[in-house]
Tab-separated table of C-alpha atoms in Angstrom:
chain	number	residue	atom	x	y	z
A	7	UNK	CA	-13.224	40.691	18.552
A	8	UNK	CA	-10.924	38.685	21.174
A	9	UNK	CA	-9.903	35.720	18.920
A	10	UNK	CA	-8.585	32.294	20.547
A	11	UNK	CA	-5.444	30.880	19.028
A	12	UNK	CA	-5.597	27.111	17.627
A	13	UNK	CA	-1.717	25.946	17.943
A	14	UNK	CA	-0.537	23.249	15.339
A	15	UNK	CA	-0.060	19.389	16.936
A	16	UNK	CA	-0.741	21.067	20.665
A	17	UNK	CA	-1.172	18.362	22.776
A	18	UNK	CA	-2.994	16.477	21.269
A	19	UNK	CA	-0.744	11.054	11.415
A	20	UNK	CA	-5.965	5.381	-3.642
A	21	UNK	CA	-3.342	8.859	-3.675
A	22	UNK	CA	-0.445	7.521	-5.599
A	23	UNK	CA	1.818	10.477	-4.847
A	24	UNK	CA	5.054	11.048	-5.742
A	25	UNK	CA	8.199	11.037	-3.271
A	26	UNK	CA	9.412	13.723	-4.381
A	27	UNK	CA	9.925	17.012	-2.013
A	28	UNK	CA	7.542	19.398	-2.960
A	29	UNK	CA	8.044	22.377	-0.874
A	30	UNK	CA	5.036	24.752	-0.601
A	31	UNK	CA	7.005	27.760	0.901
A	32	UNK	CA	10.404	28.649	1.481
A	33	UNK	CA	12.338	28.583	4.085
A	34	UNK	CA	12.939	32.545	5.399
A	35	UNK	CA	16.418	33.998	5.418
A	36	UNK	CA	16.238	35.867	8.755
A	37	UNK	CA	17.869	34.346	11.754
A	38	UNK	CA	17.184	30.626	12.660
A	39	UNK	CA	14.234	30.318	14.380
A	40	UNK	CA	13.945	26.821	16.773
A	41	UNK	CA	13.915	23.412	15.034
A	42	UNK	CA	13.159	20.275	15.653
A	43	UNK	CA	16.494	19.133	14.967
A	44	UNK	CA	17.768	21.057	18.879
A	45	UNK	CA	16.451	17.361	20.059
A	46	UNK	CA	17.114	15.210	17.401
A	47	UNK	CA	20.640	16.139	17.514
A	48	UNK	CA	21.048	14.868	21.220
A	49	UNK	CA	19.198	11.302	19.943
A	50	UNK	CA	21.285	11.228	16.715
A	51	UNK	CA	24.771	11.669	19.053
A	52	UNK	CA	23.310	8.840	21.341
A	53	UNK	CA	22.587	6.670	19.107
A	54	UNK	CA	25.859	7.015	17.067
A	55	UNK	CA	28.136	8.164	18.837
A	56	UNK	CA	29.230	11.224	18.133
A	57	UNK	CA	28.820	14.249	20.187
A	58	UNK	CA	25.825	16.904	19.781
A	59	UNK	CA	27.805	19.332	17.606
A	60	UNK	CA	29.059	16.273	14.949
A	61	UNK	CA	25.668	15.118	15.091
A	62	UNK	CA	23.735	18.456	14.342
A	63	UNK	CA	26.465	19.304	11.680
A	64	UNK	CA	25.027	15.670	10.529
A	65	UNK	CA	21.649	16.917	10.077
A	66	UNK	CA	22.334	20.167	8.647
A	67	UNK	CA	24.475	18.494	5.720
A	68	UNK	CA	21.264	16.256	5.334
A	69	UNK	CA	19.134	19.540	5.303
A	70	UNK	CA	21.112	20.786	2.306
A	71	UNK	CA	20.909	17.809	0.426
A	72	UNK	CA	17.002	17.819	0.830
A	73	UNK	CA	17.385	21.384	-0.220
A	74	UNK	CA	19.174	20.365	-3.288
A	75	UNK	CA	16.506	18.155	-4.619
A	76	UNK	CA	13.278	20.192	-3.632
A	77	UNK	CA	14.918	22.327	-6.150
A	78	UNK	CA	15.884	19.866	-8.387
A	79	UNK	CA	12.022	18.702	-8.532
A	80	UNK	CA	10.742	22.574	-8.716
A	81	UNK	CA	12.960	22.717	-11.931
A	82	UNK	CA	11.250	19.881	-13.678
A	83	UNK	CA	13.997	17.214	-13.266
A	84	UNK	CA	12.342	13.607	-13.628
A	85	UNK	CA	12.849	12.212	-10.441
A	86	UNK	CA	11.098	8.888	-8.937
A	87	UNK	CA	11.584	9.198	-5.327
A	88	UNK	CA	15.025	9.696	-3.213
A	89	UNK	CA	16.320	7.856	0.214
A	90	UNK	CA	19.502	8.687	2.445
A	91	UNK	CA	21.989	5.905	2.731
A	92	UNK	CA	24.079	7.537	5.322
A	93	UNK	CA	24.084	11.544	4.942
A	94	UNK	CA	24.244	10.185	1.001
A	95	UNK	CA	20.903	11.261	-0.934
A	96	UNK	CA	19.999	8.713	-3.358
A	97	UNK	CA	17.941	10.183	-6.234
A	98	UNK	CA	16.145	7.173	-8.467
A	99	UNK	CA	15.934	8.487	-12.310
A	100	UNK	CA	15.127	6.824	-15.377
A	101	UNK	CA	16.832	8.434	-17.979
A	102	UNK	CA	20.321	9.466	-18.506
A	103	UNK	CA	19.554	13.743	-18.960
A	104	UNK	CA	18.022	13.208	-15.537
A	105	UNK	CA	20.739	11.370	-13.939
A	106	UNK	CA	23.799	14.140	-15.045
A	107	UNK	CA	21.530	16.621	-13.744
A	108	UNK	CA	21.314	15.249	-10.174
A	109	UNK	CA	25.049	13.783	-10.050
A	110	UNK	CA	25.688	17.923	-11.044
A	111	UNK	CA	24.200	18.776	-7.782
A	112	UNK	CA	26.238	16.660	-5.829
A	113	UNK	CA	23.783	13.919	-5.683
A	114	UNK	CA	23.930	10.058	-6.266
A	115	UNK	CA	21.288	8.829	-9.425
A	116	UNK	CA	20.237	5.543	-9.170
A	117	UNK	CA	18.479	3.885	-12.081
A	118	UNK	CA	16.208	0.789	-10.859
A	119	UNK	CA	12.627	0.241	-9.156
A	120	UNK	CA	11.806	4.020	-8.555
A	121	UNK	CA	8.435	4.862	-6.231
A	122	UNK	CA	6.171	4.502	-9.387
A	123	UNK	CA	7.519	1.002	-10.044
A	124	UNK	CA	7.245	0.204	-6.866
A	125	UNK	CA	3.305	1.547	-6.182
A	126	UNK	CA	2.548	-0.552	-9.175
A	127	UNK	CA	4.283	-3.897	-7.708
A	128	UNK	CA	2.355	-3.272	-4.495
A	129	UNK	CA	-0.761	-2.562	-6.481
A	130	UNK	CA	-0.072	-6.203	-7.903
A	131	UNK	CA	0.576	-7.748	-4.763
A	132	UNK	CA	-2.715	-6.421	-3.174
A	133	UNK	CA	-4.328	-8.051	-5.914
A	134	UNK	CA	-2.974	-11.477	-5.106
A	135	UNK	CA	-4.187	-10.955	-1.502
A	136	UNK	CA	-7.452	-10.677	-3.053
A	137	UNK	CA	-8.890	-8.425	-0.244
A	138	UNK	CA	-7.227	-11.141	3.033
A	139	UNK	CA	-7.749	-9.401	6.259
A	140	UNK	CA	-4.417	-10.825	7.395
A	141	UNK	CA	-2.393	-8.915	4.982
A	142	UNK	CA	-1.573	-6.273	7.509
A	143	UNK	CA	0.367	-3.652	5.150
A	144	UNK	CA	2.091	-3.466	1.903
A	145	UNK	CA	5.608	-0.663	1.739
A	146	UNK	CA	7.109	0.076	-1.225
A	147	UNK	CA	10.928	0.024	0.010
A	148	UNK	CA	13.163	2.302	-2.228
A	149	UNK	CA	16.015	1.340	-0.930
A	150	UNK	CA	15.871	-2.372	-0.918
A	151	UNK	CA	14.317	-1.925	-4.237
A	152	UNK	CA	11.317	-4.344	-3.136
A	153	UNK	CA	7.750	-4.146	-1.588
A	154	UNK	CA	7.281	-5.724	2.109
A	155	UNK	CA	3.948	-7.498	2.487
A	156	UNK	CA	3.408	-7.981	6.250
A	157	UNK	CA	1.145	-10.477	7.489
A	158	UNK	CA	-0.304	-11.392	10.563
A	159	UNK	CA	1.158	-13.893	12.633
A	160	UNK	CA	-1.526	-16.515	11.783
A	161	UNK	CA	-1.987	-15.791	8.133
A	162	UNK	CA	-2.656	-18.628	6.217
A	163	UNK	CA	-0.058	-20.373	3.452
A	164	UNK	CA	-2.266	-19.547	1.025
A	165	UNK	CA	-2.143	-15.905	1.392
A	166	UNK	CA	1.656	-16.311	2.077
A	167	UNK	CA	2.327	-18.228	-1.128
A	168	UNK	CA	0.107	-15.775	-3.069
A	169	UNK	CA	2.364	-13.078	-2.024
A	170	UNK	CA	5.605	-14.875	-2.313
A	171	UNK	CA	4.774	-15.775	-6.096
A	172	UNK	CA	4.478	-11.632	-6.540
A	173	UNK	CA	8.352	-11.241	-7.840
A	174	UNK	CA	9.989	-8.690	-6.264
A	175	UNK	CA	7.901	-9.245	-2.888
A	176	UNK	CA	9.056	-9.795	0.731
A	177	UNK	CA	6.895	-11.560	3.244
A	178	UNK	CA	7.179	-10.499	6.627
A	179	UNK	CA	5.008	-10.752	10.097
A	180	UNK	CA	3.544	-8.084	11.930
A	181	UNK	CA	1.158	-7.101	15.072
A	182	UNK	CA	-2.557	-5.964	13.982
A	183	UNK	CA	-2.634	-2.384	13.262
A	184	UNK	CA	-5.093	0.523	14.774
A	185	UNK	CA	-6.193	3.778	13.715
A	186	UNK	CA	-5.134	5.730	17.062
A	187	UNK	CA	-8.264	8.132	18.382
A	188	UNK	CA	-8.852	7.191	21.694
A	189	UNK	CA	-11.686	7.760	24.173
A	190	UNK	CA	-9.651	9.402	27.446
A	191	UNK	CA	-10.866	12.434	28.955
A	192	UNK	CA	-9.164	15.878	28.641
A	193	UNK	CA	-7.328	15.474	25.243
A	194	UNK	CA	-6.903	18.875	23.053
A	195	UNK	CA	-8.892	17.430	20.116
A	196	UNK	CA	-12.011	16.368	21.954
A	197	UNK	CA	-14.748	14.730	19.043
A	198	UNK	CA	-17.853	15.695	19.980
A	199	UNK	CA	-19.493	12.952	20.807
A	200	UNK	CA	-17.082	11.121	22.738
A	201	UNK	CA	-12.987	10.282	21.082
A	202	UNK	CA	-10.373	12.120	21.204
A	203	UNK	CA	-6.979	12.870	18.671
A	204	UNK	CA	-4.736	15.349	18.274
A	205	UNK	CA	-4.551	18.919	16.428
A	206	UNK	CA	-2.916	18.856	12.863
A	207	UNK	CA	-2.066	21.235	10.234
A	208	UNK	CA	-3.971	24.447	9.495
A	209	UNK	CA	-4.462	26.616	6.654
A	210	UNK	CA	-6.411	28.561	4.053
A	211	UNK	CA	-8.351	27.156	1.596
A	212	UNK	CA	-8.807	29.434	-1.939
A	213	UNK	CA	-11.805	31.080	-0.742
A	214	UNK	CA	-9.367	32.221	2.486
A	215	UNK	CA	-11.435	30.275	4.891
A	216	UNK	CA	-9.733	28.616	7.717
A	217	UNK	CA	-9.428	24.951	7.885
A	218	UNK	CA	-7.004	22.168	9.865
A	219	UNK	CA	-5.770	19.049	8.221
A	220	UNK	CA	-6.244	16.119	10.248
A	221	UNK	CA	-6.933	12.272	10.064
A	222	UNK	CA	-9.791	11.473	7.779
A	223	UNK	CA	-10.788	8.875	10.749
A	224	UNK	CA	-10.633	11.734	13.125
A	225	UNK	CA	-13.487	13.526	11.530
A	226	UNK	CA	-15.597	10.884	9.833
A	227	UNK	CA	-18.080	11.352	11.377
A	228	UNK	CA	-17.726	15.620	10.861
A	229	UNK	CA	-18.070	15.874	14.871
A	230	UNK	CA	-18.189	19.215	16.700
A	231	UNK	CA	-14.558	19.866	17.949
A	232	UNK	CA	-13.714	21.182	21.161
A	233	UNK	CA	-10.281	22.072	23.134
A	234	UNK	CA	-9.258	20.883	26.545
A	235	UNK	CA	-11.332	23.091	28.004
A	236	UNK	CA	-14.480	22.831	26.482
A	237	UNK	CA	-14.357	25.205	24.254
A	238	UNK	CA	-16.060	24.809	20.756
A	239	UNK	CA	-12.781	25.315	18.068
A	240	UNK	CA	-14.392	23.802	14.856
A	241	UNK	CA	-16.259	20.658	13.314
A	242	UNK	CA	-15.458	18.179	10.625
A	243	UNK	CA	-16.563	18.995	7.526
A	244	UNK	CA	-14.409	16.313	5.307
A	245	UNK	CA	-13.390	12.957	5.569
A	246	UNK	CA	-12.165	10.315	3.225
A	247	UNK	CA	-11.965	7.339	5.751
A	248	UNK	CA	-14.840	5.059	5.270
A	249	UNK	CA	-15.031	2.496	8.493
A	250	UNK	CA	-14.827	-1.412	6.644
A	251	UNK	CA	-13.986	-0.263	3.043
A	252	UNK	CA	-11.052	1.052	1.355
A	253	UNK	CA	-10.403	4.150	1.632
A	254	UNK	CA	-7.360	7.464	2.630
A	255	UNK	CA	-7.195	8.147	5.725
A	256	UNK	CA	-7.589	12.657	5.104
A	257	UNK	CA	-10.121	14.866	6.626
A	258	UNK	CA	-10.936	18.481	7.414
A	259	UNK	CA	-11.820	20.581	9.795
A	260	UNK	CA	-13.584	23.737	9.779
A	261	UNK	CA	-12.086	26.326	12.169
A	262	UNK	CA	-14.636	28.520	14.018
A	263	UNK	CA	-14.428	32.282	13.005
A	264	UNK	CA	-13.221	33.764	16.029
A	265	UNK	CA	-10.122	31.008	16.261
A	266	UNK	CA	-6.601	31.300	14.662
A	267	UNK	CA	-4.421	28.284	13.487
A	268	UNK	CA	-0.827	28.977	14.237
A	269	UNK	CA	2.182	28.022	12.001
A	270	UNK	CA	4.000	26.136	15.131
A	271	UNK	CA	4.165	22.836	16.781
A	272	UNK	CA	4.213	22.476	20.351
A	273	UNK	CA	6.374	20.228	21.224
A	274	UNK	CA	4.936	19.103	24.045
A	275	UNK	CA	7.856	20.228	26.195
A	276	UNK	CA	10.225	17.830	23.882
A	277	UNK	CA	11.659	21.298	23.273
A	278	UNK	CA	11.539	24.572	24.940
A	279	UNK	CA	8.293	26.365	23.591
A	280	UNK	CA	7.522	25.369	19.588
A	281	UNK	CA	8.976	25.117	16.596
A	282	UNK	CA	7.609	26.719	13.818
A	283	UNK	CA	6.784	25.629	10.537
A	284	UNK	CA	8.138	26.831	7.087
A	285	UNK	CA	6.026	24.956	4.537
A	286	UNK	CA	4.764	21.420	3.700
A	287	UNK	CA	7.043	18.666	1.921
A	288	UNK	CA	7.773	14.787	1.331
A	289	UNK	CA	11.346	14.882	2.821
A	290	UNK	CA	13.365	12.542	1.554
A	291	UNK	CA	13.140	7.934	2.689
A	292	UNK	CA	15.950	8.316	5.878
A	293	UNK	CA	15.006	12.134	7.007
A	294	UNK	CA	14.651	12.392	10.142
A	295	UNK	CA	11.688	13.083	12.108
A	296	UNK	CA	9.488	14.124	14.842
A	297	UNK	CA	5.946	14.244	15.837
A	298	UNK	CA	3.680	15.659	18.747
A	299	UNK	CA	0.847	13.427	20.105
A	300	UNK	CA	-1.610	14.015	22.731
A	301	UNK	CA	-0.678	11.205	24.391
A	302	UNK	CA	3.017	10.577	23.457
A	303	UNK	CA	4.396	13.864	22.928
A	304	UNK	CA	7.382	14.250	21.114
A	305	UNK	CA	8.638	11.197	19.386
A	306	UNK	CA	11.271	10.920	16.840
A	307	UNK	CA	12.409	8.908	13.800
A	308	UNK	CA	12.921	8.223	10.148
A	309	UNK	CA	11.004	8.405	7.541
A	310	UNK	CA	10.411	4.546	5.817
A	311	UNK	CA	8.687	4.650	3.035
A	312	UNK	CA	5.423	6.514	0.846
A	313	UNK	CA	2.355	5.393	-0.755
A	314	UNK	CA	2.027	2.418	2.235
A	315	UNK	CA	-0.973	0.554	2.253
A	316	UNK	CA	-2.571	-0.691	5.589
A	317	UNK	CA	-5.558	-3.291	6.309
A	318	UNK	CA	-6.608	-1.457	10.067
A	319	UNK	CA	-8.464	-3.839	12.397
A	320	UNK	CA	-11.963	-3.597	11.326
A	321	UNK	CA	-11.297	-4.158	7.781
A	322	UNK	CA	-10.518	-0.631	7.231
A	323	UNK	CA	-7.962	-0.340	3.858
A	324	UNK	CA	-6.102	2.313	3.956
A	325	UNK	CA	-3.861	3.402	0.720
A	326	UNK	CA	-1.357	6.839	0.561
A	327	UNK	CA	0.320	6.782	3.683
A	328	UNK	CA	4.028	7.034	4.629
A	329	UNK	CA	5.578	5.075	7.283
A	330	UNK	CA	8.206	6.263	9.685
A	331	UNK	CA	9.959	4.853	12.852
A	332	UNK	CA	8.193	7.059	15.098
A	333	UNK	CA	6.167	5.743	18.264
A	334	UNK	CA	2.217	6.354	18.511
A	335	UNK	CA	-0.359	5.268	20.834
A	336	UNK	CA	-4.149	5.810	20.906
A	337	UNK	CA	-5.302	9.540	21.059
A	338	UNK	CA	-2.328	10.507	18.725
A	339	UNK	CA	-4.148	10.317	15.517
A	340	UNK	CA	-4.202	13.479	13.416
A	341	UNK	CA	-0.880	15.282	15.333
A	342	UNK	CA	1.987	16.896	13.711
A	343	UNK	CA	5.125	15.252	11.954
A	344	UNK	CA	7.802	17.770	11.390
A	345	UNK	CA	11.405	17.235	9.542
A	346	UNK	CA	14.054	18.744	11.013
A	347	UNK	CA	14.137	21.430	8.289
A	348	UNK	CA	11.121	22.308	9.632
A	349	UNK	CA	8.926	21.666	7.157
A	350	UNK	CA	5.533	19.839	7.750
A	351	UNK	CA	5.134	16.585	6.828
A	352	UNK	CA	1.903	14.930	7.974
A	353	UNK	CA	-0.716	13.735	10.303
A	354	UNK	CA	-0.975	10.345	12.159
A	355	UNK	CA	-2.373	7.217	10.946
A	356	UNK	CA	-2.357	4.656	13.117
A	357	UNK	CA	0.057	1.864	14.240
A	358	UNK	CA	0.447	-1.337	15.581
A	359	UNK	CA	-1.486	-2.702	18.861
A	360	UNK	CA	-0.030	-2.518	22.281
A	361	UNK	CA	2.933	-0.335	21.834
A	362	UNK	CA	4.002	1.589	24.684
A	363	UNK	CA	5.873	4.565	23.814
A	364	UNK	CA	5.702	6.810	27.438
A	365	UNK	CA	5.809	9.914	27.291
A	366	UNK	CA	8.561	12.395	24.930
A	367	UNK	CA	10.962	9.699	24.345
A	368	UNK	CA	11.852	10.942	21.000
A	369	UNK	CA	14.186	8.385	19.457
A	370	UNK	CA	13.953	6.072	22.416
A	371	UNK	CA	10.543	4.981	22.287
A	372	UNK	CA	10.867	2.583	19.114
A	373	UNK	CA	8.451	0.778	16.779
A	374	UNK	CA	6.482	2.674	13.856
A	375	UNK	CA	3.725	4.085	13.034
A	376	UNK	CA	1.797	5.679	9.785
A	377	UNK	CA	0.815	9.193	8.745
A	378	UNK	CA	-0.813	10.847	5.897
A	379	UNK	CA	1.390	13.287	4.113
A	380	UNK	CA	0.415	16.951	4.292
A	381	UNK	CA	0.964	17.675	0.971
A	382	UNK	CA	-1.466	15.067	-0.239
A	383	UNK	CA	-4.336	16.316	1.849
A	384	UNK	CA	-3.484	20.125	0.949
A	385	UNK	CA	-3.421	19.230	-2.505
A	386	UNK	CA	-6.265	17.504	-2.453
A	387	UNK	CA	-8.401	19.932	-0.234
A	388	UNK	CA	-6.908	23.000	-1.855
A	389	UNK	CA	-5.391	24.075	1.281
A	390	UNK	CA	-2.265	26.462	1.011
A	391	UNK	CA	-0.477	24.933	5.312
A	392	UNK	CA	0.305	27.899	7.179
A	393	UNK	CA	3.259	28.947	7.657
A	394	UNK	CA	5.498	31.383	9.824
């Protein structure tokens, strides 16, 4: 049988997870294969400049670091999250055994707020918004050791006092946020009936059936699924996104028999032909990284923060979702965020109202957007990401 192939992110973002790097397959020793990092490295030069080779030498030394502690956490060290100040990685520990073991790596410890204290602050401070649709999101910060409320412009001093009197809480104003399917003809991930997002991650569930990780708001519903053409690639068969209540924005898709989900992103022409992917992680607060959207293509950033909470227009709450500097528009939701070390990292969320990002920008496109961490929604799902 003549079997189609199902590329990963082709042109088409109440889990209280850690931050730490859990890597779900090593990197291979052959040759380097293409990484994300060939474009980032031209962005990273711009934007400090440096030249290309400083600036991927930048990156790789940032690679090795997030190396260190994926190993660090496979070995049982108590970690609580880790951010890059610089090429620095800062590790946050509670304990004194835990903090000679990272500075022995090479590492900086930290002891303070780590991403548990922090879920729990912004668990407090959603309480005091008791359920205010103008409390747009709540992000633990690990480096400024704080959570960020963000409200809508208009929010009332009520809800702003309420949060203020949370200690430990920043209040800051934001645009609306959006989930980002889209209804425009021709898009990769076409929802039978009638949106569009983007292709995700896929994989293997336990039984060895093949499944994509998307956007729980992609597939709530559990539409049919069809490619640019027309084709019939899958249908929804999970979601976790419920429209108007809280909920995580994961969901899974079903890939038809006859189709085969490939351990690559396309790029979108951000790079020449696709990168491919080595296994699933939470890279470090400050990695840098990229995603491919339907309608954006390749965009680039940081990573922000994990275990955000959002209040989407529609009075959709969504909890578990990381937050990076990258730019998405409608018709992105569900595509493919890759580190530079090529390991996956999620699908997209949403992000705030009437950003325009054009088209591969990469760094240059600004604002932010959300995703839901792979490793959350393989974990969750049972899904082993595959990987090349």
């Amino acid at each position: 049988m003549k079997h189609r192939v199902l590329a990963v992110g082709i042109a088409t973002s109440a889990v209280a997870a850690a931050a730490s790097a859990t890597a779900w397959a090593a990197a291979p020793s052959a040759a380097p294969l293409p990484s994300p990092d060939d474009i980032v490295a031209g962005f990273v030069a711009q934007r400090d400049g440096v030249s290309t080779t400083q600036a991927k030498q930048t990156l790789q030394r940032k690679a090795d670091r997030q190396r260190t502690y994926d190993a660090l956490s496979r070995e049982g060290v108590a970690t609580d999250g880790a951010y890059f100040d610089g090429e620095r990685l800062v590790v946050l520990v509670d304990s004194a055994a835990a903090a000679r073991s990272v500075e022995a790596e090479g590492l900086l410890a930290r002891r303070g707020k780590g991403q548990s204290d922090l879920d729990a602050l912004a668990r407090t401070a959603l309480a005091a918004a008791k359920g205010s649709s103008d409390l747009v999101s709540l992000t633990p910060d690990l480096r400024a050791q704080s959570v960020v409320a963000e409200v809508e412009p208009d929010a009332s001093a009520a809800l702003r006092s309420a949060l203020r009197g949370v200690a430990g809480v920043t209040v800051e104003e934001s645009a609306p946020l959006a989930t980002q399917a889209d209804v425009v003809p021709g898009r990769i991930m076409d929802l039978s009936p009638g949106t569009n997002c983007t292709l995700g991650f896929p994989g293997t569930t336990s039984s060895g059936n093949n499944v994509l990780l998307t956007a729980g708001h992609c597939v709530e519903g559990l539409p049919d699924i069809l490619d640019a053409n027309g084709t019939h690639i899958g249908k929804g068969t999970n979601s976790r996104f419920v429209s108007g209540a809280p909920s995580v924005d994961m969901g899974l898709m079903d890939i038809d028999a006859e189709d085969v989900g490939q351990p690559y992103v396309d790029t979108r022409g951000g790079l020449a032909g696709n990168v491919p992917v080595y296994g699933a992680s939470k890279n470090a607060v400050g990695s840098d990284i990229c995603k491919a959207g339907n309608t954006t293509g390749w965009t680039c950033g940081q990573i922000e923060a994990y275990n955000v909470t959002v209040n989407y227009q529609g009075g959709t709450s969504v909890s578990g979702l990381a937050r990076a500097t990258v730019c998405t528009e409608g018709g992105d939701s569900g595509g493919a965020y890759i580190g530079t070390n090529n390991y996956a990292q999620g699908m997209t969320s949403g992000g705030p109202v009437g950003v325009d990002c054009g088209f591969n920008a990469g760094y240059g496109a600004g604002s932010y957007s959300f995703y839901q961490p792979v490793v959350d929604a393989a974990s969750y799902y049972g899904v082993t990401v595959s990987t090349s």
